[in-house]
mmCIF file of C-alpha atoms in Angstrom:
data_model
loop_
_atom_site.group_PDB
_atom_site.id
_atom_site.type_symbol
_atom_site.label_atom_id
_atom_site.label_comp_id
_atom_site.label_asym_id
_atom_site.label_seq_id
_atom_site.Cartn_x
_atom_site.Cartn_y
_atom_site.Cartn_z
ATOM 1 C CA UNK E 213 202.528 -90.727 -101.417
ATOM 2 C CA UNK E 214 204.268 -94.757 -101.410
ATOM 3 C CA UNK E 215 204.735 -96.649 -105.287
ATOM 4 C CA UNK E 216 203.928 -93.195 -107.215
ATOM 5 C CA UNK E 217 204.361 -94.224 -110.572
ATOM 6 C CA UNK E 218 202.362 -97.548 -110.429
ATOM 7 C CA UNK E 219 199.975 -95.774 -107.759
ATOM 8 C CA UNK E 220 196.404 -94.656 -108.291
ATOM 9 C CA UNK E 221 196.798 -90.259 -107.648
ATOM 10 C CA UNK E 222 194.321 -89.172 -105.234
ATOM 11 C CA UNK E 223 194.079 -84.965 -105.907
ATOM 12 C CA UNK E 224 193.800 -82.240 -103.446
ATOM 13 C CA UNK E 225 190.337 -81.909 -100.587
ATOM 14 C CA UNK E 226 187.545 -80.937 -102.635
ATOM 15 C CA UNK E 227 188.948 -81.984 -106.414
ATOM 16 C CA UNK E 228 186.943 -83.620 -108.256
ATOM 17 C CA UNK E 229 188.674 -85.767 -111.383
ATOM 18 C CA UNK E 230 189.246 -89.599 -113.023
ATOM 19 C CA UNK E 231 192.303 -91.466 -113.149
ATOM 20 C CA UNK E 232 191.990 -93.245 -116.785
ATOM 21 C CA UNK E 233 193.150 -97.107 -116.572
ATOM 22 C CA UNK E 234 195.154 -98.587 -119.980
ATOM 23 C CA UNK E 235 197.362 -102.227 -120.174
ATOM 24 C CA UNK E 236 201.035 -101.957 -120.545
ATOM 25 C CA UNK E 237 203.255 -105.266 -121.195
ATOM 26 C CA UNK E 238 205.188 -105.227 -118.976
ATOM 27 C CA UNK E 239 209.019 -105.317 -119.479
ATOM 28 C CA UNK E 240 212.699 -106.733 -117.973
ATOM 29 C CA UNK E 241 212.182 -102.677 -116.334
ATOM 30 C CA UNK E 242 209.935 -104.257 -113.780
ATOM 31 C CA UNK E 243 210.848 -105.909 -111.328
ATOM 32 C CA UNK E 244 208.925 -109.508 -110.560
ATOM 33 C CA UNK E 245 208.850 -107.558 -106.856
ATOM 34 C CA UNK E 246 207.157 -104.795 -107.622
ATOM 35 C CA UNK E 247 204.585 -106.978 -110.231
ATOM 36 C CA UNK E 248 203.599 -108.936 -107.913
ATOM 37 C CA UNK E 249 203.106 -107.166 -104.684
ATOM 38 C CA UNK E 250 203.365 -103.213 -105.487
ATOM 39 C CA UNK E 251 201.017 -102.510 -108.795
ATOM 40 C CA UNK E 252 197.561 -102.720 -110.465
ATOM 41 C CA UNK E 253 197.487 -105.106 -112.639
ATOM 42 C CA UNK E 254 195.405 -107.154 -114.522
ATOM 43 C CA UNK E 255 195.975 -111.207 -115.527
ATOM 44 C CA UNK E 256 198.019 -113.459 -113.950
ATOM 45 C CA UNK E 257 198.314 -114.180 -110.316
ATOM 46 C CA UNK E 258 197.602 -111.898 -108.272
ATOM 47 C CA UNK E 259 199.595 -110.345 -105.271
ATOM 48 C CA UNK E 260 198.471 -110.294 -102.041
ATOM 49 C CA UNK E 261 199.013 -106.727 -100.190
ATOM 50 C CA UNK E 262 198.788 -108.906 -97.333
ATOM 51 C CA UNK E 263 201.271 -112.494 -96.692
ATOM 52 C CA UNK E 264 198.911 -114.187 -94.370
ATOM 53 C CA UNK E 265 195.363 -114.343 -93.768
ATOM 54 C CA UNK E 266 194.262 -115.171 -97.698
ATOM 55 C CA UNK E 267 191.956 -115.329 -98.692
ATOM 56 C CA UNK E 268 191.094 -119.179 -99.468
ATOM 57 C CA UNK E 269 189.594 -120.896 -102.525
ATOM 58 C CA UNK E 270 186.127 -121.500 -100.727
ATOM 59 C CA UNK E 271 185.881 -117.582 -100.064
ATOM 60 C CA UNK E 272 187.292 -117.132 -103.953
ATOM 61 C CA UNK E 273 184.819 -119.581 -105.268
ATOM 62 C CA UNK E 274 181.457 -119.116 -108.451
ATOM 63 C CA UNK E 275 178.406 -119.671 -106.767
ATOM 64 C CA UNK E 276 177.464 -121.318 -109.736
ATOM 65 C CA UNK E 277 180.004 -123.394 -111.108
ATOM 66 C CA UNK E 278 181.703 -123.776 -107.727
ATOM 67 C CA UNK E 279 185.136 -123.188 -109.051
ATOM 68 C CA UNK E 280 187.756 -120.601 -108.160
ATOM 69 C CA UNK E 281 186.520 -117.967 -109.252
ATOM 70 C CA UNK E 282 189.363 -116.342 -111.957
ATOM 71 C CA UNK E 283 192.221 -113.084 -110.622
ATOM 72 C CA UNK E 284 191.004 -110.388 -113.273
ATOM 73 C CA UNK E 285 192.901 -107.743 -111.789
ATOM 74 C CA UNK E 286 194.601 -105.542 -108.767
ATOM 75 C CA UNK E 287 194.355 -101.982 -107.995
ATOM 76 C CA UNK E 288 196.775 -100.062 -106.006
ATOM 77 C CA UNK E 289 195.316 -97.363 -104.203
ATOM 78 C CA UNK E 290 196.682 -95.680 -101.393
ATOM 79 C CA UNK E 291 195.224 -93.124 -99.241
ATOM 80 C CA UNK E 292 198.550 -90.753 -98.197
ATOM 81 C CA UNK E 293 196.553 -88.499 -95.724
ATOM 82 C CA UNK E 294 195.802 -91.421 -93.761
ATOM 83 C CA UNK E 295 198.084 -93.739 -91.683
ATOM 84 C CA UNK E 296 196.896 -96.774 -92.080
ATOM 85 C CA UNK E 297 195.591 -96.395 -95.792
ATOM 86 C CA UNK E 298 199.679 -95.873 -96.725
ATOM 87 C CA UNK E 299 199.012 -99.557 -98.771
ATOM 88 C CA UNK E 300 195.954 -100.089 -100.188
ATOM 89 C CA UNK E 301 194.906 -102.387 -103.157
ATOM 90 C CA UNK E 302 191.741 -103.639 -104.036
ATOM 91 C CA UNK E 303 190.876 -106.815 -106.038
ATOM 92 C CA UNK E 304 188.078 -107.565 -108.436
ATOM 93 C CA UNK E 305 188.021 -111.397 -108.999
ATOM 94 C CA UNK E 306 184.694 -112.979 -111.922
ATOM 95 C CA UNK E 307 184.412 -116.891 -113.064
ATOM 96 C CA UNK E 308 185.587 -116.923 -116.812
ATOM 97 C CA UNK E 309 182.423 -119.245 -117.759
ATOM 98 C CA UNK E 310 179.751 -117.170 -119.389
ATOM 99 C CA UNK E 311 177.034 -119.281 -118.633
ATOM 100 C CA UNK E 312 177.096 -118.247 -115.077
ATOM 101 C CA UNK E 313 177.049 -115.369 -116.108
ATOM 102 C CA UNK E 314 173.618 -116.099 -117.476
ATOM 103 C CA UNK E 315 172.096 -118.370 -115.279
ATOM 104 C CA UNK E 316 173.149 -115.628 -112.037
ATOM 105 C CA UNK E 317 171.404 -111.997 -112.033
ATOM 106 C CA UNK E 318 173.599 -111.150 -108.332
ATOM 107 C CA UNK E 319 176.738 -110.308 -109.638
ATOM 108 C CA UNK E 320 178.282 -111.474 -106.560
ATOM 109 C CA UNK E 321 177.296 -114.639 -106.974
ATOM 110 C CA UNK E 322 180.697 -114.620 -109.878
ATOM 111 C CA UNK E 323 182.573 -111.811 -109.225
ATOM 112 C CA UNK E 324 184.164 -111.477 -105.793
ATOM 113 C CA UNK E 325 185.870 -107.777 -104.679
ATOM 114 C CA UNK E 326 188.640 -107.093 -101.507
ATOM 115 C CA UNK E 327 190.760 -104.796 -100.275
ATOM 116 C CA UNK E 328 193.349 -104.824 -98.392
ATOM 117 C CA UNK E 329 194.804 -101.392 -96.180
ATOM 118 C CA UNK E 330 197.892 -101.883 -94.592
ATOM 119 C CA UNK E 331 199.832 -99.219 -92.514
ATOM 120 C CA UNK E 332 203.941 -98.062 -93.541
ATOM 121 C CA UNK E 333 205.300 -99.593 -90.611
ATOM 122 C CA UNK E 334 204.189 -103.002 -90.424
ATOM 123 C CA UNK E 335 205.214 -106.714 -90.699
ATOM 124 C CA UNK E 336 205.532 -107.152 -93.602
ATOM 125 C CA UNK E 337 207.849 -104.431 -95.743
ATOM 126 C CA UNK E 338 210.431 -102.081 -95.114
ATOM 127 C CA UNK E 339 208.951 -98.963 -94.469
ATOM 128 C CA UNK E 340 211.559 -98.147 -97.005
ATOM 129 C CA UNK E 341 209.824 -100.394 -99.424
ATOM 130 C CA UNK E 342 208.131 -98.421 -101.181
ATOM 131 C CA UNK E 343 211.875 -96.466 -103.043
ATOM 132 C CA UNK E 344 213.926 -98.770 -104.116
ATOM 133 C CA UNK E 345 211.513 -98.194 -107.074
ATOM 134 C CA UNK E 346 213.475 -95.788 -108.217
ATOM 135 C CA UNK E 347 216.830 -97.896 -107.982
ATOM 136 C CA UNK E 348 218.302 -97.455 -110.997
ATOM 137 C CA UNK E 349 220.879 -100.763 -110.577
ATOM 138 C CA UNK E 350 220.337 -104.144 -112.293
ATOM 139 C CA UNK E 351 218.267 -106.362 -112.067
ATOM 140 C CA UNK E 352 219.853 -109.716 -110.270
ATOM 141 C CA UNK E 353 220.796 -106.766 -108.077
ATOM 142 C CA UNK E 354 216.835 -105.584 -107.543
ATOM 143 C CA UNK E 355 215.497 -108.469 -106.586
ATOM 144 C CA UNK E 356 217.722 -109.517 -104.283
ATOM 145 C CA UNK E 357 216.466 -105.821 -102.205
ATOM 146 C CA UNK E 358 213.760 -107.176 -102.929
ATOM 147 C CA UNK E 359 213.944 -110.670 -101.208
ATOM 148 C CA UNK E 360 216.094 -108.124 -98.425
ATOM 149 C CA UNK E 361 212.889 -106.161 -97.994
ATOM 150 C CA UNK E 362 210.512 -108.471 -98.071
ATOM 151 C CA UNK E 363 209.722 -109.460 -93.679
ATOM 152 C CA UNK E 364 208.074 -112.358 -94.604
ATOM 153 C CA UNK E 365 206.522 -113.493 -97.932
ATOM 154 C CA UNK E 366 203.161 -115.812 -98.846
ATOM 155 C CA UNK E 367 202.137 -118.609 -99.459
ATOM 156 C CA UNK E 368 199.444 -119.776 -102.818
ATOM 157 C CA UNK E 369 198.328 -122.065 -105.084
ATOM 158 C CA UNK E 370 200.800 -121.673 -107.681
ATOM 159 C CA UNK E 371 197.268 -122.118 -110.492
ATOM 160 C CA UNK E 372 194.896 -119.610 -109.130
ATOM 161 C CA UNK E 373 196.472 -117.577 -106.262
ATOM 162 C CA UNK E 374 194.165 -118.252 -103.233
ATOM 163 C CA UNK E 375 195.650 -119.064 -100.459
ATOM 164 C CA UNK E 376 198.328 -122.566 -100.742
ATOM 165 C CA UNK E 377 197.267 -125.087 -97.924
ATOM 166 C CA UNK E 378 199.080 -127.771 -99.340
ATOM 167 C CA UNK E 379 202.367 -129.040 -99.949
ATOM 168 C CA UNK E 380 204.395 -129.691 -103.528
ATOM 169 C CA UNK E 381 205.437 -133.646 -101.722
ATOM 170 C CA UNK E 382 208.458 -133.506 -104.817
ATOM 171 C CA UNK E 383 210.341 -129.825 -103.968
ATOM 172 C CA UNK E 384 208.571 -129.642 -101.142
ATOM 173 C CA UNK E 385 208.401 -125.037 -101.911
ATOM 174 C CA UNK E 386 205.534 -124.787 -104.402
ATOM 175 C CA UNK E 387 201.755 -124.824 -102.903
ATOM 176 C CA UNK E 388 198.572 -125.201 -103.898
ATOM 177 C CA UNK E 389 195.263 -125.464 -102.476
ATOM 178 C CA UNK E 390 193.048 -128.296 -104.019
ATOM 179 C CA UNK E 391 194.890 -132.008 -105.751
ATOM 180 C CA UNK E 392 193.382 -130.782 -108.717
ATOM 181 C CA UNK E 393 195.045 -127.539 -109.326
ATOM 182 C CA UNK E 394 198.546 -129.778 -108.476
ATOM 183 C CA UNK E 395 197.624 -132.585 -110.553
ATOM 184 C CA UNK E 396 197.155 -129.221 -113.563
ATOM 185 C CA UNK E 397 200.079 -127.617 -112.488
ATOM 186 C CA UNK E 398 202.045 -130.376 -112.821
ATOM 187 C CA UNK E 399 201.124 -131.918 -116.895
ATOM 188 C CA UNK E 400 201.523 -127.552 -118.018
ATOM 189 C CA UNK E 401 205.125 -127.313 -115.758
ATOM 190 C CA UNK E 402 205.519 -128.512 -112.966
ATOM 191 C CA UNK E 403 206.801 -131.977 -113.230
ATOM 192 C CA UNK E 404 209.918 -130.652 -115.467
ATOM 193 C CA UNK E 405 211.730 -128.057 -112.462
ATOM 194 C CA UNK E 406 210.406 -130.386 -109.838
ATOM 195 C CA UNK E 407 213.645 -132.161 -109.818
ATOM 196 C CA UNK E 408 216.149 -128.994 -109.878
ATOM 197 C CA UNK E 409 214.034 -126.757 -107.196
ATOM 198 C CA UNK E 410 214.701 -129.042 -104.294
ATOM 199 C CA UNK E 411 217.582 -127.734 -104.471
ATOM 200 C CA UNK E 412 216.724 -123.253 -104.857
ATOM 201 C CA UNK E 413 219.200 -121.154 -102.494
ATOM 202 C CA UNK E 414 215.673 -118.455 -102.453
ATOM 203 C CA UNK E 415 213.168 -121.250 -101.477
ATOM 204 C CA UNK E 416 212.438 -121.721 -97.942
ATOM 205 C CA UNK E 417 213.242 -124.586 -96.454
ATOM 206 C CA UNK E 418 210.603 -127.627 -96.423
ATOM 207 C CA UNK E 419 210.405 -128.263 -92.153
ATOM 208 C CA UNK E 420 209.719 -123.721 -92.015
ATOM 209 C CA UNK E 421 206.057 -123.452 -91.372
ATOM 210 C CA UNK E 422 203.975 -121.040 -92.984
ATOM 211 C CA UNK E 423 204.338 -118.252 -93.325
ATOM 212 C CA UNK E 424 207.725 -118.303 -95.066
ATOM 213 C CA UNK E 425 210.657 -115.867 -94.658
ATOM 214 C CA UNK E 426 211.928 -113.018 -96.638
ATOM 215 C CA UNK E 427 214.185 -115.882 -99.156
ATOM 216 C CA UNK E 428 210.802 -116.719 -101.609
ATOM 217 C CA UNK E 429 211.093 -119.973 -104.672
ATOM 218 C CA UNK E 430 209.842 -117.291 -107.030
ATOM 219 C CA UNK E 431 213.382 -115.475 -107.522
ATOM 220 C CA UNK E 432 214.580 -119.664 -108.128
ATOM 221 C CA UNK E 433 217.537 -119.549 -110.747
ATOM 222 C CA UNK E 434 215.844 -123.568 -111.868
ATOM 223 C CA UNK E 435 212.599 -122.074 -112.508
ATOM 224 C CA UNK E 436 210.964 -122.379 -116.443
ATOM 225 C CA UNK E 437 209.812 -119.459 -117.376
ATOM 226 C CA UNK E 438 205.687 -118.789 -116.045
ATOM 227 C CA UNK E 439 203.726 -120.537 -117.865
ATOM 228 C CA UNK E 440 199.540 -120.079 -118.908
ATOM 229 C CA UNK E 441 197.287 -121.063 -117.415
ATOM 230 C CA UNK E 442 193.678 -122.245 -118.315
ATOM 231 C CA UNK E 443 193.053 -120.938 -114.583
ATOM 232 C CA UNK E 444 194.456 -117.289 -115.023
ATOM 233 C CA UNK E 445 193.914 -114.164 -117.625
ATOM 234 C CA UNK E 446 196.716 -112.501 -119.898
ATOM 235 C CA UNK E 447 198.894 -111.125 -117.611
ATOM 236 C CA UNK E 448 199.642 -106.785 -117.660
ATOM 237 C CA UNK E 449 200.811 -104.351 -116.246
ATOM 238 C CA UNK E 450 197.514 -100.673 -116.117
ATOM 239 C CA UNK E 451 198.950 -97.483 -115.847
ATOM 240 C CA UNK E 452 197.381 -93.771 -115.178
ATOM 241 C CA UNK E 453 196.367 -90.627 -116.255
ATOM 242 C CA UNK E 454 194.303 -88.242 -115.515
ATOM 243 C CA UNK E 455 191.685 -87.510 -118.582
ATOM 244 C CA UNK E 456 191.980 -84.466 -119.374
ATOM 245 C CA UNK E 457 188.238 -83.011 -119.308
ATOM 246 C CA UNK E 458 190.200 -80.302 -121.295
ATOM 247 C CA UNK E 459 190.376 -81.883 -124.478
ATOM 248 C CA UNK E 460 187.337 -83.863 -125.073
ATOM 249 C CA UNK E 461 185.134 -80.229 -123.998
ATOM 250 C CA UNK E 462 187.953 -79.210 -127.036
ATOM 251 C CA UNK E 463 186.592 -81.443 -129.475
ATOM 252 C CA UNK E 464 182.957 -82.350 -127.928
ATOM 253 C CA UNK E 465 181.600 -80.896 -131.952
ATOM 254 C CA UNK E 466 184.113 -84.126 -133.631
ATOM 255 C CA UNK E 467 182.917 -86.441 -131.681
ATOM 256 C CA UNK E 468 179.373 -85.710 -132.471
ATOM 257 C CA UNK E 469 180.652 -85.564 -136.069
ATOM 258 C CA UNK E 470 181.877 -87.968 -135.656
ATOM 259 C CA UNK E 471 178.533 -90.694 -133.207
ATOM 260 C CA UNK E 472 176.217 -88.646 -135.601
ATOM 261 C CA UNK E 473 178.046 -90.006 -139.666
ATOM 262 C CA UNK E 474 178.069 -93.062 -137.374
ATOM 263 C CA UNK E 475 173.819 -93.231 -136.873
ATOM 264 C CA UNK E 476 174.333 -92.590 -140.765
ATOM 265 C CA UNK E 477 175.830 -94.940 -141.656
ATOM 266 C CA UNK E 478 173.649 -98.180 -139.806
ATOM 267 C CA UNK E 479 170.658 -95.859 -140.734
ATOM 268 C CA UNK E 480 171.350 -96.163 -144.471
ATOM 269 C CA UNK E 481 172.540 -100.036 -144.043
ATOM 270 C CA UNK E 482 169.292 -100.686 -142.601
ATOM 271 C CA UNK E 483 166.919 -98.504 -144.282
ATOM 272 C CA UNK E 484 164.214 -100.498 -147.065
ATOM 273 C CA UNK E 485 162.936 -99.037 -150.294
ATOM 274 C CA UNK E 486 159.925 -97.241 -148.851
ATOM 275 C CA UNK E 487 162.312 -95.810 -145.852
ATOM 276 C CA UNK E 488 163.740 -94.276 -149.102
ATOM 277 C CA UNK E 489 160.034 -92.007 -149.334
ATOM 278 C CA UNK E 490 160.840 -90.997 -145.331
ATOM 279 C CA UNK E 491 162.133 -86.553 -145.444
ATOM 280 C CA UNK E 492 165.828 -86.962 -144.479
ATOM 281 C CA UNK E 493 165.715 -85.014 -141.630
ATOM 282 C CA UNK E 494 161.983 -86.112 -139.586
ATOM 283 C CA UNK E 495 163.596 -89.517 -140.338
ATOM 284 C CA UNK E 496 167.316 -88.351 -138.808
ATOM 285 C CA UNK E 497 165.318 -87.245 -135.733
ATOM 286 C CA UNK E 498 163.567 -90.548 -134.621
ATOM 287 C CA UNK E 499 166.589 -92.063 -134.795
ATOM 288 C CA UNK E 500 168.083 -90.221 -132.806
ATOM 289 C CA UNK E 501 165.304 -90.162 -129.834
ATOM 290 C CA UNK E 502 165.490 -94.698 -131.280
ATOM 291 C CA UNK E 503 169.336 -93.754 -129.695
ATOM 292 C CA UNK E 504 170.195 -94.638 -125.081
ATOM 293 C CA UNK E 505 170.860 -91.548 -123.821
ATOM 294 C CA UNK E 506 173.202 -93.004 -121.966
ATOM 295 C CA UNK E 507 174.882 -95.082 -123.945
ATOM 296 C CA UNK E 508 175.944 -91.897 -126.019
ATOM 297 C CA UNK E 509 177.226 -90.074 -123.981
ATOM 298 C CA UNK E 510 179.850 -93.215 -122.950
ATOM 299 C CA UNK E 511 180.496 -93.222 -126.343
ATOM 300 C CA UNK E 512 180.938 -89.134 -126.420
ATOM 301 C CA UNK E 513 183.471 -89.410 -122.941
ATOM 302 C CA UNK E 514 186.042 -92.332 -124.196
ATOM 303 C CA UNK E 515 186.019 -91.515 -127.366
ATOM 304 C CA UNK E 516 189.708 -89.340 -127.023
ATOM 305 C CA UNK E 517 190.685 -92.424 -125.063
ATOM 306 C CA UNK E 518 189.302 -95.284 -126.414
ATOM 307 C CA UNK E 519 191.235 -97.931 -125.007
ATOM 308 C CA UNK E 520 191.160 -96.965 -121.858
ATOM 309 C CA UNK E 521 189.838 -100.083 -119.868
ATOM 310 C CA UNK E 522 189.779 -98.386 -115.978
ATOM 311 C CA UNK E 523 187.902 -94.973 -115.192
ATOM 312 C CA UNK E 524 189.203 -94.527 -111.036
ATOM 313 C CA UNK E 525 187.097 -91.973 -108.980
ATOM 314 C CA UNK E 526 189.120 -89.614 -106.206
ATOM 315 C CA UNK E 527 187.972 -86.570 -104.380
ATOM 316 C CA UNK E 528 185.443 -85.146 -102.424
ATOM 317 C CA UNK E 529 182.879 -84.011 -104.408
ATOM 318 C CA UNK E 530 179.969 -85.971 -105.930
ATOM 319 C CA UNK E 531 181.140 -89.165 -107.758
ATOM 320 C CA UNK E 532 179.365 -90.343 -110.934
ATOM 321 C CA UNK E 533 179.058 -93.955 -112.705
ATOM 322 C CA UNK E 534 179.672 -93.707 -116.374
ATOM 323 C CA UNK E 535 176.773 -96.187 -117.561
ATOM 324 C CA UNK E 536 175.885 -97.434 -120.654
ATOM 325 C CA UNK E 537 172.522 -97.337 -120.810
ATOM 326 C CA UNK E 538 169.174 -96.600 -119.229
ATOM 327 C CA UNK E 539 168.002 -100.401 -117.902
ATOM 328 C CA UNK E 540 170.832 -101.722 -114.958
ATOM 329 C CA UNK E 541 172.239 -98.988 -113.271
ATOM 330 C CA UNK E 542 172.343 -99.070 -109.490
ATOM 331 C CA UNK E 543 170.048 -97.547 -107.242
ATOM 332 C CA UNK E 544 171.356 -95.839 -104.590
ATOM 333 C CA UNK E 545 169.114 -98.878 -102.234
ATOM 334 C CA UNK E 546 171.093 -101.202 -104.127
ATOM 335 C CA UNK E 547 174.693 -100.320 -102.775
ATOM 336 C CA UNK E 548 174.551 -102.961 -99.646
ATOM 337 C CA UNK E 549 176.444 -100.542 -96.376
ATOM 338 C CA UNK E 550 179.666 -102.420 -95.554
ATOM 339 C CA UNK E 551 179.629 -105.430 -94.229
ATOM 340 C CA UNK E 552 181.706 -104.506 -91.402
ATOM 341 C CA UNK E 553 181.463 -101.062 -89.861
ATOM 342 C CA UNK E 554 177.929 -100.531 -91.269
ATOM 343 C CA UNK E 555 179.031 -97.360 -93.351
ATOM 344 C CA UNK E 556 177.900 -96.813 -96.491
ATOM 345 C CA UNK E 557 179.411 -97.422 -100.010
ATOM 346 C CA UNK E 558 180.581 -94.740 -102.587
ATOM 347 C CA UNK E 559 182.278 -95.462 -106.166
ATOM 348 C CA UNK E 560 185.931 -95.814 -106.287
ATOM 349 C CA UNK E 561 186.023 -97.518 -109.886
ATOM 350 C CA UNK E 562 184.960 -99.230 -113.373
ATOM 351 C CA UNK E 563 186.011 -101.741 -115.055
ATOM 352 C CA UNK E 564 185.473 -101.076 -119.124
ATOM 353 C CA UNK E 565 184.414 -104.048 -121.668
ATOM 354 C CA UNK E 566 187.357 -102.455 -123.246
ATOM 355 C CA UNK E 567 189.217 -104.521 -120.662
ATOM 356 C CA UNK E 568 187.724 -107.572 -122.593
ATOM 357 C CA UNK E 569 189.462 -107.371 -125.676
ATOM 358 C CA UNK E 570 193.144 -107.278 -124.491
ATOM 359 C CA UNK E 571 192.418 -110.158 -121.831
ATOM 360 C CA UNK E 572 191.423 -111.769 -125.228
ATOM 361 C CA UNK E 573 187.981 -113.051 -124.186
ATOM 362 C CA UNK E 574 186.368 -113.094 -127.214
ATOM 363 C CA UNK E 575 182.277 -114.405 -129.081
ATOM 364 C CA UNK E 576 183.270 -117.456 -130.532
ATOM 365 C CA UNK E 577 180.652 -118.799 -134.352
ATOM 366 C CA UNK E 578 178.560 -116.091 -132.540
ATOM 367 C CA UNK E 579 178.395 -117.662 -128.605
ATOM 368 C CA UNK E 580 176.174 -116.356 -127.347
ATOM 369 C CA UNK E 581 177.941 -117.818 -123.192
ATOM 370 C CA UNK E 582 181.324 -116.028 -122.947
ATOM 371 C CA UNK E 583 181.789 -114.004 -120.186
ATOM 372 C CA UNK E 584 180.866 -110.055 -121.468
ATOM 373 C CA UNK E 585 179.841 -106.519 -119.056
ATOM 374 C CA UNK E 586 179.276 -103.580 -120.445
ATOM 375 C CA UNK E 587 181.511 -101.920 -117.072
ATOM 376 C CA UNK E 588 181.994 -103.166 -113.774
ATOM 377 C CA UNK E 589 181.387 -100.254 -110.704
ATOM 378 C CA UNK E 590 182.919 -101.196 -108.235
ATOM 379 C CA UNK E 591 181.387 -99.305 -104.375
ATOM 380 C CA UNK E 592 184.308 -99.207 -101.935
ATOM 381 C CA UNK E 593 183.430 -98.517 -97.184
ATOM 382 C CA UNK E 594 183.041 -94.532 -97.318
ATOM 383 C CA UNK E 595 184.943 -95.461 -93.975
ATOM 384 C CA UNK E 596 188.184 -97.671 -94.997
ATOM 385 C CA UNK E 597 188.016 -99.898 -92.222
ATOM 386 C CA UNK E 598 189.818 -102.029 -90.643
ATOM 387 C CA UNK E 599 188.971 -105.254 -90.981
ATOM 388 C CA UNK E 600 188.369 -107.070 -87.832
ATOM 389 C CA UNK E 601 191.431 -109.168 -86.026
ATOM 390 C CA UNK E 602 190.265 -112.757 -86.975
ATOM 391 C CA UNK E 603 190.457 -111.450 -91.232
ATOM 392 C CA UNK E 604 193.081 -109.652 -93.769
ATOM 393 C CA UNK E 605 191.130 -108.142 -96.320
ATOM 394 C CA UNK E 606 187.315 -107.061 -96.418
ATOM 395 C CA UNK E 607 184.689 -107.916 -99.101
ATOM 396 C CA UNK E 608 183.597 -105.034 -101.211
ATOM 397 C CA UNK E 609 180.413 -104.078 -103.655
ATOM 398 C CA UNK E 610 180.596 -104.983 -107.374
ATOM 399 C CA UNK E 611 177.829 -104.165 -109.919
ATOM 400 C CA UNK E 612 177.836 -105.737 -113.329
ATOM 401 C CA UNK E 613 176.003 -102.946 -115.896
ATOM 402 C CA UNK E 614 175.097 -105.003 -119.933
ATOM 403 C CA UNK E 615 174.747 -103.418 -122.627
#
């Protein structure tokens, strides 16, 4: 399988398991190329697997406020048993404005999901591209090797990562989707690097039409360190490991006792003097009946790995979502068939609300309009159909369940 260290693993046919995703800091051993192209990650800008005909600002805008959606995460999930899914990436975008979510009952107005896939032999990457991650050579040498492996480099907006149709008039290299993003980038750092980038040895010629040749300005020595823009989330890589069901079973009693203790503590905090007269055993029974059984199961399942941010489902068996509550679950009739081939969609992965903690999306002053969710559930085409000739990315289905 290509790039096994970063890809979500796929088990043998008939096996059913869940792979958990955890956020981790990028380090100096993560080359710029793989950070942007063949890794699962959250925040920053998207790494478009297919650098041509990437989604436009119009295709990835919030249908409530009309602003471009922010890149939330990408999941590199190749399917090695098929030639046309040797490389496969799923992208999720979201509106950062919690008010838009509050004012919309349809998650597809405030979220967008795209799927892209490639054969091993393709116009963009050398067939041996997946082997370069195992290279122990120094970072600068790896960057040069990466550039040689990339046959075509994409042209994306510096601020949002969507299709960059406009070019900076100063350096001639950096691209933007619209004027407002060019102004934002200029005011947050590009004004200090623009002049030097004119002579960047790695940047494509200003006379070269897109797509650019292999030399790419991302490697330019005159570039300033990456700067945090209001459009983007904090960037982390996502590392995965199989969920340990045996460990869950071994610790089931321990987890249940811990949760029972939490319930009792909550009950005591909410107790009034009159309630002291009620029989404790009877009261405990009533309290348990009030607790949402799906929420309890959710808490039990994630208790051992409570820092997980993603759950990926694979195998040919039945897949079952881990819902956070009884209310707000998706029914089969709610999940639209693939708009490209008409096949049913099937559960592929979930994004948990824990991700918001790492991205530092927090409610301030009890602001109820902050971005929030219980879980985001992504369903993709069961056939993994290839896109038509006029596009490289297909839209997929997302379901939002709140607590």
